[in-house]
Amino acid sequence: MSIGHYETLFANAAAAGVHHLPHGPLDKLLAGAKAAGCLVLHVDLAAARNKEEMLGAVAKGLRFPQWFGHNWDALSDSLLDMGWLPATGYVVILEHCDGIHGRAEGDFVALMQVLQEAAETWREDGVPFWCLVDMQADGIAWLPTVAQPD
């Protein structure tokens, strides 16, 4: 797996969206994202047990402004205006998702949908917005996995 592969991938706004995080070492993936000019942000969902805690973890990981409203509309608005974190592109890594997926599946799926909508909107401006979902179990069937080199 080469850094160049990931650099090309993460620079491609047309391919961006919500994907499963590949299993295994992430050093080349992270280096490729940074080489593509993407700001890499980590959201730790290990302690999240409900929607409120999940949105709090997202706000902390994405360094949202103090005025973030902790609801779906505020999340969407904040994701579409990342002016406090200007970058060529974004790679958001949602870590430890199995617990919240099991405890509040509907809210977790809603989060995936808001993130996918943000990626689609950023795509119109040519900005890659990736969300990589770390799940150890079977994951979510409809989420693709980030393409890895052969």
Coordinates of N, CA, C and O in Angstrom, one line a residue:
M1 N 0.8 -1.2 0.0 CA 0.0 0.0 0.0 C 0.9 1.2 0.0 O 1.7 1.4 0.9
S2 N 0.7 2.1 -1.0 CA 1.6 3.2 -1.1 C 0.9 4.5 -0.7 O -0.3 4.7 -0.8
I3 N 1.7 5.4 -0.2 CA 1.3 6.7 0.2 C 0.7 7.4 -1.1 O -0.3 8.1 -1.0
G4 N 1.3 7.2 -2.2 CA 0.9 7.8 -3.5 C -0.5 7.4 -3.8 O -1.3 8.2 -4.3
H5 N -0.9 6.2 -3.6 CA -2.2 5.7 -3.9 C -3.2 6.5 -3.0 O -4.2 7.0 -3.5
Y6 N -3.0 6.6 -1.7 CA -3.9 7.3 -0.8 C -3.9 8.8 -1.1 O -4.9 9.5 -1.0
E7 N -2.8 9.4 -1.5 CA -2.7 10.8 -1.9 C -3.7 11.1 -3.1 O -4.5 12.0 -3.0
T8 N -3.6 10.2 -4.1 CA -4.4 10.4 -5.3 C -5.9 10.2 -4.9 O -6.8 10.9 -5.3
L9 N -6.2 9.2 -4.1 CA -7.5 8.9 -3.6 C -8.1 10.0 -2.9 O -9.2 10.5 -3.2
F10 N -7.5 10.5 -1.8 CA -8.0 11.5 -1.0 C -8.1 12.9 -1.6 O -8.9 13.7 -1.2
A11 N -7.4 13.1 -2.7 CA -7.5 14.4 -3.5 C -8.7 14.4 -4.4 O -9.1 15.4 -4.9
N12 N -9.3 13.2 -4.6 CA -10.4 13.1 -5.5 C -11.7 13.3 -4.9 O -12.3 12.5 -4.2
A13 N -12.2 14.5 -5.1 CA -13.5 14.9 -4.5 C -14.7 14.0 -5.0 O -15.6 13.8 -4.3
A14 N -14.6 13.6 -6.2 CA -15.7 12.8 -6.8 C -15.8 11.4 -6.1 O -16.9 10.9 -6.1
A15 N -14.8 10.9 -5.5 CA -14.8 9.6 -4.9 C -15.1 9.7 -3.4 O -15.4 8.8 -2.7
A16 N -15.1 11.0 -2.9 CA -15.2 11.2 -1.4 C -16.6 10.9 -0.9 O -17.6 10.8 -1.7
G17 N -16.7 10.6 0.4 CA -17.9 10.3 1.0 C -17.7 9.5 2.3 O -16.6 9.5 2.8
V18 N -18.7 8.8 2.7 CA -18.6 8.0 3.9 C -18.2 6.6 3.6 O -18.9 5.9 2.7
H19 N -17.1 6.1 4.1 CA -16.6 4.7 3.8 C -16.1 4.1 5.1 O -15.8 4.7 6.1
H20 N -16.1 2.7 5.1 CA -15.5 2.0 6.2 C -14.0 2.3 6.2 O -13.4 2.4 5.1
L21 N -13.4 2.4 7.3 CA -12.0 2.6 7.5 C -11.3 1.2 7.3 O -11.8 0.2 7.9
P22 N -10.4 1.1 6.4 CA -9.7 -0.2 6.2 C -9.1 -0.7 7.5 O -8.6 0.1 8.3
H23 N -9.1 -2.0 7.7 CA -8.4 -2.6 8.9 C -6.9 -2.6 8.7 O -6.4 -2.6 7.6
G24 N -6.2 -2.5 9.8 CA -4.7 -2.6 9.6 C -4.1 -1.3 9.9 O -4.7 -0.3 10.3
P25 N -2.7 -1.2 9.8 CA -2.0 0.0 10.0 C -2.5 1.2 9.2 O -2.8 1.0 8.0
L26 N -2.5 2.4 9.8 CA -3.1 3.5 9.1 C -2.0 4.5 8.7 O -2.3 5.6 8.1
D27 N -0.7 4.2 8.9 CA 0.3 5.2 8.7 C 0.4 5.7 7.3 O 0.5 6.9 7.0
K28 N 0.3 4.8 6.3 CA 0.3 5.2 4.9 C -0.9 6.0 4.5 O -0.9 6.9 3.7
L29 N -2.1 5.5 5.0 CA -3.4 6.2 4.7 C -3.3 7.6 5.2 O -3.7 8.6 4.5
L30 N -2.9 7.8 6.5 CA -2.8 9.1 7.0 C -1.8 10.0 6.3 O -2.1 11.2 6.1
A31 N -0.6 9.5 6.0 CA 0.4 10.2 5.3 C -0.1 10.6 3.9 O 0.1 11.7 3.4
G32 N -0.9 9.7 3.2 CA -1.4 10.0 1.9 C -2.5 11.1 2.0 O -2.6 12.0 1.1
A33 N -3.3 11.1 3.0 CA -4.3 12.1 3.2 C -3.7 13.5 3.4 O -4.1 14.5 2.8
K34 N -2.6 13.5 4.3 CA -1.9 14.8 4.5 C -1.2 15.3 3.2 O -1.2 16.5 2.9
A35 N -0.6 14.3 2.5 CA 0.0 14.7 1.2 C -1.0 15.3 0.2 O -0.6 16.1 -0.6
A36 N -2.2 14.9 0.3 CA -3.3 15.4 -0.6 C -3.8 16.7 -0.1 O -4.6 17.3 -0.8
G37 N -3.2 17.2 1.0 CA -3.7 18.5 1.5 C -4.9 18.5 2.4 O -5.5 19.5 2.7
C38 N -5.3 17.3 2.8 CA -6.4 17.1 3.6 C -6.1 17.3 5.1 O -5.0 16.8 5.5
L39 N -7.0 17.9 5.8 CA -6.9 18.0 7.2 C -7.5 16.7 7.8 O -8.6 16.4 7.5
V40 N -6.7 16.0 8.6 CA -7.2 14.8 9.2 C -7.7 15.1 10.6 O -7.0 15.6 11.4
L41 N -8.9 14.7 10.9 CA -9.6 14.9 12.2 C -10.1 13.6 12.7 O -10.6 12.8 12.0
H42 N -9.9 13.4 14.0 CA -10.3 12.2 14.7 C -11.4 12.4 15.6 O -11.4 13.4 16.4
V43 N -12.5 11.6 15.5 CA -13.6 11.7 16.4 C -13.7 10.4 17.2 O -13.9 9.3 16.6
D44 N -13.5 10.4 18.5 CA -13.5 9.2 19.3 C -14.9 9.0 19.9 O -15.4 9.8 20.7
L45 N -15.6 7.9 19.4 CA -17.0 7.7 19.8 C -17.0 6.6 20.9 O -18.1 6.1 21.2
A46 N -15.9 6.2 21.4 CA -15.9 5.1 22.4 C -16.8 5.3 23.6 O -17.5 4.3 24.0
A47 N -16.9 6.5 24.1 CA -17.7 6.7 25.3 C -19.1 7.2 25.0 O -19.9 7.3 25.9
A48 N -19.4 7.4 23.7 CA -20.8 7.8 23.3 C -21.8 6.7 23.5 O -21.7 5.6 23.0
R49 N -22.9 7.1 24.3 CA -23.9 6.1 24.5 C -25.3 6.5 23.9 O -26.2 5.7 23.9
N50 N -25.3 7.8 23.4 CA -26.6 8.3 22.9 C -26.3 9.4 21.9 O -25.1 9.8 21.7
K51 N -27.4 9.9 21.3 CA -27.2 11.0 20.3 C -26.5 12.2 20.9 O -25.5 12.7 20.2
E52 N -26.8 12.6 22.1 CA -26.2 13.8 22.7 C -24.7 13.6 22.8 O -23.9 14.5 22.5
E53 N -24.3 12.5 23.4 CA -22.9 12.2 23.6 C -22.2 12.0 22.3 O -21.0 12.4 22.1
M54 N -22.8 11.4 21.3 CA -22.2 11.3 20.0 C -22.0 12.6 19.3 O -20.9 12.9 18.8
L55 N -23.0 13.5 19.4 CA -22.8 14.9 18.8 C -21.7 15.7 19.5 O -21.0 16.4 18.9
G56 N -21.7 15.4 20.8 CA -20.6 16.1 21.6 C -19.2 15.6 21.2 O -18.3 16.5 21.1
A57 N -19.1 14.4 21.0 CA -17.8 13.8 20.5 C -17.4 14.3 19.1 O -16.3 14.7 18.9
V58 N -18.4 14.4 18.3 CA -18.2 15.0 16.9 C -17.7 16.4 17.0 O -16.8 16.9 16.4
A59 N -18.5 17.2 17.8 CA -18.1 18.6 18.0 C -16.7 18.8 18.6 O -15.9 19.6 18.1
K60 N -16.3 17.9 19.5 CA -15.0 18.0 20.1 C -13.9 17.6 19.0 O -12.9 18.3 18.8
G61 N -14.1 16.5 18.3 CA -13.2 16.0 17.3 C -13.0 16.9 16.1 O -11.9 17.1 15.6
L62 N -14.1 17.6 15.8 CA -14.0 18.5 14.6 C -13.8 19.9 15.0 O -13.8 20.8 14.2
R63 N -13.6 20.1 16.3 CA -13.2 21.4 16.9 C -14.3 22.5 16.5 O -13.9 23.6 16.1
F64 N -15.5 22.1 16.6 CA -16.6 23.0 16.3 C -16.6 24.2 17.2 O -16.2 24.1 18.4
P65 N -17.1 25.4 16.7 CA -17.1 26.6 17.6 C -18.1 26.3 18.8 O -18.9 25.5 18.8
Q66 N -17.9 27.2 19.8 CA -18.7 27.1 21.0 C -20.2 27.1 20.8 O -21.0 26.5 21.5
W67 N -20.6 27.8 19.7 CA -22.0 28.0 19.4 C -22.7 26.8 18.8 O -23.9 26.9 18.5
F68 N -22.0 25.7 18.5 CA -22.6 24.5 17.9 C -23.8 24.1 18.7 O -23.8 24.0 19.9
G69 N -24.9 23.9 18.0 CA -26.2 23.6 18.6 C -26.6 22.2 19.0 O -27.6 22.0 19.5
H70 N -25.7 21.2 18.8 CA -25.9 19.8 19.2 C -27.2 19.2 18.7 O -27.9 18.6 19.4
N71 N -27.6 19.5 17.4 CA -28.7 18.8 16.8 C -28.3 18.6 15.3 O -27.3 19.0 14.8
W72 N -29.1 17.9 14.6 CA -28.8 17.5 13.2 C -28.6 18.7 12.3 O -27.7 18.7 11.5
D73 N -29.5 19.7 12.4 CA -29.4 20.8 11.5 C -28.1 21.6 11.8 O -27.4 22.0 10.9
A74 N -27.8 21.8 13.1 CA -26.5 22.5 13.4 C -25.3 21.7 13.0 O -24.3 22.3 12.5
L75 N -25.4 20.4 13.0 CA -24.3 19.5 12.5 C -24.1 19.7 11.0 O -23.0 20.0 10.6
S76 N -25.2 19.7 10.3 CA -25.1 19.9 8.9 C -24.6 21.3 8.5 O -23.7 21.4 7.7
D77 N -25.1 22.3 9.2 CA -24.6 23.7 9.0 C -23.1 23.8 9.3 O -22.3 24.4 8.5
S78 N -22.6 23.2 10.4 CA -21.2 23.3 10.7 C -20.4 22.5 9.8 O -19.3 23.0 9.4
L79 N -20.8 21.4 9.3 CA -20.0 20.6 8.4 C -19.9 21.3 7.0 O -18.9 21.1 6.3
L80 N -20.8 22.1 6.7 CA -20.8 22.8 5.4 C -20.1 24.1 5.5 O -19.9 24.8 4.4
D81 N -19.7 24.6 6.6 CA -19.0 25.8 6.8 C -17.8 25.5 7.8 O -18.0 25.8 9.0
M82 N -16.8 25.0 7.3 CA -15.6 24.6 8.1 C -14.6 25.8 8.1 O -13.4 25.6 8.1
G83 N -15.1 27.0 8.1 CA -14.3 28.2 8.0 C -13.2 28.3 9.1 O -12.2 28.9 9.0
W84 N -13.5 27.8 10.3 CA -12.6 27.8 11.4 C -11.4 26.8 11.2 O -10.4 26.8 11.9
L85 N -11.6 25.9 10.2 CA -10.5 24.9 9.9 C -10.3 24.8 8.4 O -10.6 23.8 7.8
P86 N -9.9 25.9 7.8 CA -9.7 25.9 6.3 C -8.7 24.9 5.9 O -7.7 24.7 6.5
A87 N -9.1 24.1 4.8 CA -8.2 23.1 4.3 C -8.6 22.8 2.8 O -9.7 23.2 2.4
T88 N -7.7 22.2 2.1 CA -8.0 21.8 0.7 C -9.0 20.7 0.7 O -9.7 20.5 -0.3
G89 N -9.0 19.9 1.7 CA -9.9 18.7 1.9 C -9.9 18.3 3.3 O -9.1 18.7 4.1
Y90 N -10.8 17.3 3.6 CA -11.0 16.8 5.0 C -11.1 15.3 5.0 O -11.8 14.7 4.1
V91 N -10.5 14.7 6.0 CA -10.6 13.3 6.2 C -11.0 13.2 7.7 O -10.2 13.5 8.6
V92 N -12.2 12.8 8.0 CA -12.7 12.6 9.3 C -12.7 11.1 9.6 O -13.3 10.3 8.9
I93 N -12.0 10.8 10.7 CA -12.0 9.3 11.1 C -12.8 9.2 12.3 O -12.5 9.8 13.4
L94 N -13.9 8.5 12.2 CA -14.8 8.1 13.3 C -14.3 6.9 14.0 O -14.4 5.8 13.4
E95 N -13.7 7.0 15.2 CA -13.1 5.9 15.8 C -14.0 5.2 16.8 O -14.9 5.9 17.4
H96 N -13.9 3.9 17.0 CA -14.6 3.1 18.0 C -16.2 3.3 17.8 O -16.9 3.7 18.7
C97 N -16.6 3.0 16.6 CA -18.1 3.2 16.3 C -19.0 2.0 16.7 O -20.2 2.2 16.7
D98 N -18.4 0.9 17.0 CA -19.3 -0.3 17.3 C -20.2 -0.1 18.5 O -21.4 -0.5 18.4
G99 N -19.8 0.6 19.5 CA -20.6 0.8 20.7 C -21.8 1.6 20.4 O -22.9 1.3 20.7
I100 N -21.6 2.8 19.8 CA -22.7 3.7 19.5 C -23.6 3.1 18.5 O -24.8 3.3 18.5
H101 N -23.1 2.4 17.5 CA -23.9 1.7 16.5 C -24.8 0.7 17.2 O -26.0 0.6 16.8
G102 N -24.3 0.0 18.2 CA -25.2 -1.0 18.9 C -26.2 -0.3 19.8 O -27.3 -0.8 20.0
R103 N -25.8 0.8 20.4 CA -26.6 1.4 21.4 C -27.7 2.3 20.9 O -28.8 2.5 21.4
A104 N -27.3 3.0 19.8 CA -28.2 4.0 19.2 C -28.1 4.0 17.7 O -27.7 4.9 17.0
E105 N -28.5 2.8 17.1 CA -28.3 2.6 15.7 C -29.0 3.6 14.8 O -28.4 4.1 13.9
G106 N -30.2 4.0 15.1 CA -30.9 5.0 14.3 C -30.1 6.4 14.3 O -30.0 7.0 13.2
D107 N -29.7 6.8 15.4 CA -28.9 8.1 15.5 C -27.6 7.9 14.8 O -27.1 8.9 14.1
F108 N -26.9 6.8 14.9 CA -25.6 6.6 14.2 C -25.8 6.6 12.7 O -25.1 7.2 12.0
V109 N -26.9 6.0 12.2 CA -27.2 6.0 10.8 C -27.5 7.4 10.3 O -27.1 7.8 9.3
A110 N -28.2 8.1 11.2 CA -28.5 9.5 10.8 C -27.2 10.3 10.7 O -27.1 11.2 9.8
L111 N -26.3 10.1 11.6 CA -25.0 10.7 11.5 C -24.3 10.4 10.2 O -23.8 11.3 9.5
M112 N -24.3 9.2 9.8 CA -23.7 8.8 8.5 C -24.4 9.5 7.3 O -23.7 10.0 6.4
Q113 N -25.7 9.7 7.4 CA -26.4 10.4 6.3 C -26.0 11.9 6.3 O -25.8 12.4 5.2
V114 N -25.9 12.5 7.4 CA -25.5 13.9 7.5 C -24.1 14.1 6.9 O -23.8 15.0 6.1
L115 N -23.2 13.2 7.3 CA -21.9 13.2 6.8 C -21.8 13.0 5.3 O -21.0 13.7 4.6
Q116 N -22.6 12.1 4.8 CA -22.7 11.8 3.3 C -23.2 13.0 2.6 O -22.7 13.4 1.5
E117 N -24.2 13.6 3.1 CA -24.8 14.8 2.5 C -23.7 16.0 2.5 O -23.6 16.7 1.5
A118 N -23.0 16.1 3.5 CA -21.9 17.1 3.5 C -20.9 16.8 2.5 O -20.4 17.7 1.7
A119 N -20.5 15.5 2.3 CA -19.5 15.1 1.3 C -20.0 15.5 -0.1 O -19.3 16.0 -1.0
E120 N -21.3 15.2 -0.3 CA -21.9 15.5 -1.6 C -21.9 17.0 -1.9 O -21.7 17.4 -3.0
T121 N -22.2 17.8 -0.9 CA -22.2 19.3 -1.1 C -20.8 19.8 -1.3 O -20.6 20.6 -2.2
W122 N -19.9 19.3 -0.5 CA -18.5 19.8 -0.7 C -18.0 19.4 -2.1 O -17.2 20.1 -2.7
R123 N -18.4 18.2 -2.6 CA -18.0 17.7 -3.9 C -18.4 18.7 -5.0 O -17.6 18.9 -5.9
E124 N -19.5 19.4 -4.9 CA -19.9 20.4 -5.9 C -18.9 21.5 -6.0 O -18.8 22.2 -7.0
D125 N -18.2 21.8 -4.9 CA -17.1 22.8 -4.9 C -15.7 22.3 -5.1 O -14.7 23.0 -5.0
G126 N -15.7 21.0 -5.4 CA -14.4 20.3 -5.7 C -13.5 20.1 -4.5 O -12.3 19.9 -4.6
V127 N -14.2 20.1 -3.3 CA -13.5 19.8 -2.1 C -13.7 18.4 -1.6 O -14.9 18.0 -1.3
P128 N -12.6 17.6 -1.4 CA -12.8 16.2 -0.9 C -13.2 16.2 0.5 O -12.5 16.8 1.3
F129 N -14.3 15.6 0.9 CA -14.7 15.5 2.3 C -14.9 14.0 2.5 O -15.9 13.4 2.0
W130 N -14.0 13.4 3.3 CA -14.1 11.9 3.5 C -14.5 11.7 5.0 O -14.0 12.4 5.9
C131 N -15.2 10.7 5.2 CA -15.5 10.2 6.6 C -15.2 8.7 6.6 O -15.8 7.9 5.8
L132 N -14.3 8.3 7.4 CA -13.9 6.9 7.5 C -14.3 6.3 8.8 O -14.0 6.8 9.9
V133 N -15.1 5.3 8.7 CA -15.8 4.7 9.9 C -15.1 3.5 10.4 O -15.0 2.5 9.7
D134 N -14.6 3.5 11.6 CA -13.9 2.4 12.3 C -14.9 1.5 13.0 O -15.5 1.9 14.0
M135 N -15.1 0.3 12.4 CA -16.0 -0.7 13.0 C -15.3 -2.0 13.0 O -14.7 -2.4 11.9
Q136 N -15.2 -2.7 14.1 CA -14.6 -4.0 14.2 C -15.5 -5.1 13.8 O -15.1 -6.2 13.3
A137 N -16.8 -4.9 14.0 CA -17.8 -6.0 13.7 C -18.0 -6.0 12.2 O -17.2 -5.6 11.4
D138 N -19.2 -6.5 11.8 CA -19.5 -6.6 10.4 C -19.6 -5.2 9.7 O -19.6 -5.1 8.5
G139 N -19.8 -4.2 10.5 CA -19.9 -2.9 9.9 C -21.3 -2.6 9.4 O -22.3 -3.3 9.8
I140 N -21.4 -1.7 8.5 CA -22.7 -1.3 7.9 C -22.6 -1.7 6.4 O -21.8 -1.3 5.7
A141 N -23.5 -2.6 6.0 CA -23.4 -3.2 4.7 C -23.4 -2.2 3.5 O -22.7 -2.4 2.6
W142 N -24.1 -1.1 3.7 CA -24.2 -0.2 2.6 C -23.0 0.8 2.5 O -22.9 1.6 1.5
L143 N -22.1 0.8 3.5 CA -20.9 1.6 3.4 C -19.8 0.9 2.6 O -19.5 -0.2 2.9
P144 N -19.3 1.6 1.6 CA -18.1 1.0 0.9 C -16.9 1.1 1.8 O -16.8 1.9 2.7
T145 N -15.9 0.4 1.4 CA -14.6 0.4 2.1 C -13.7 1.2 1.2 O -13.8 1.2 0.0
V146 N -12.8 2.0 1.8 CA -11.9 2.8 1.0 C -11.1 1.9 0.1 O -10.6 0.9 0.6
A147 N -10.9 2.3 -1.1 CA -10.2 1.5 -2.1 C -8.7 1.4 -1.7 O -8.1 2.4 -1.4
Q148 N -8.2 0.2 -1.7 CA -6.8 0.0 -1.4 C -6.1 -0.5 -2.6 O -6.7 -1.1 -3.5
P149 N -4.8 -0.2 -2.7 CA -4.1 -0.6 -3.9 C -4.0 -2.2 -4.0 O -4.0 -2.8 -2.9
D150 N -3.9 -2.7 -5.2 CA -3.8 -4.1 -5.3 C -2.4 -4.7 -4.9 O -1.5 -4.0 -4.8

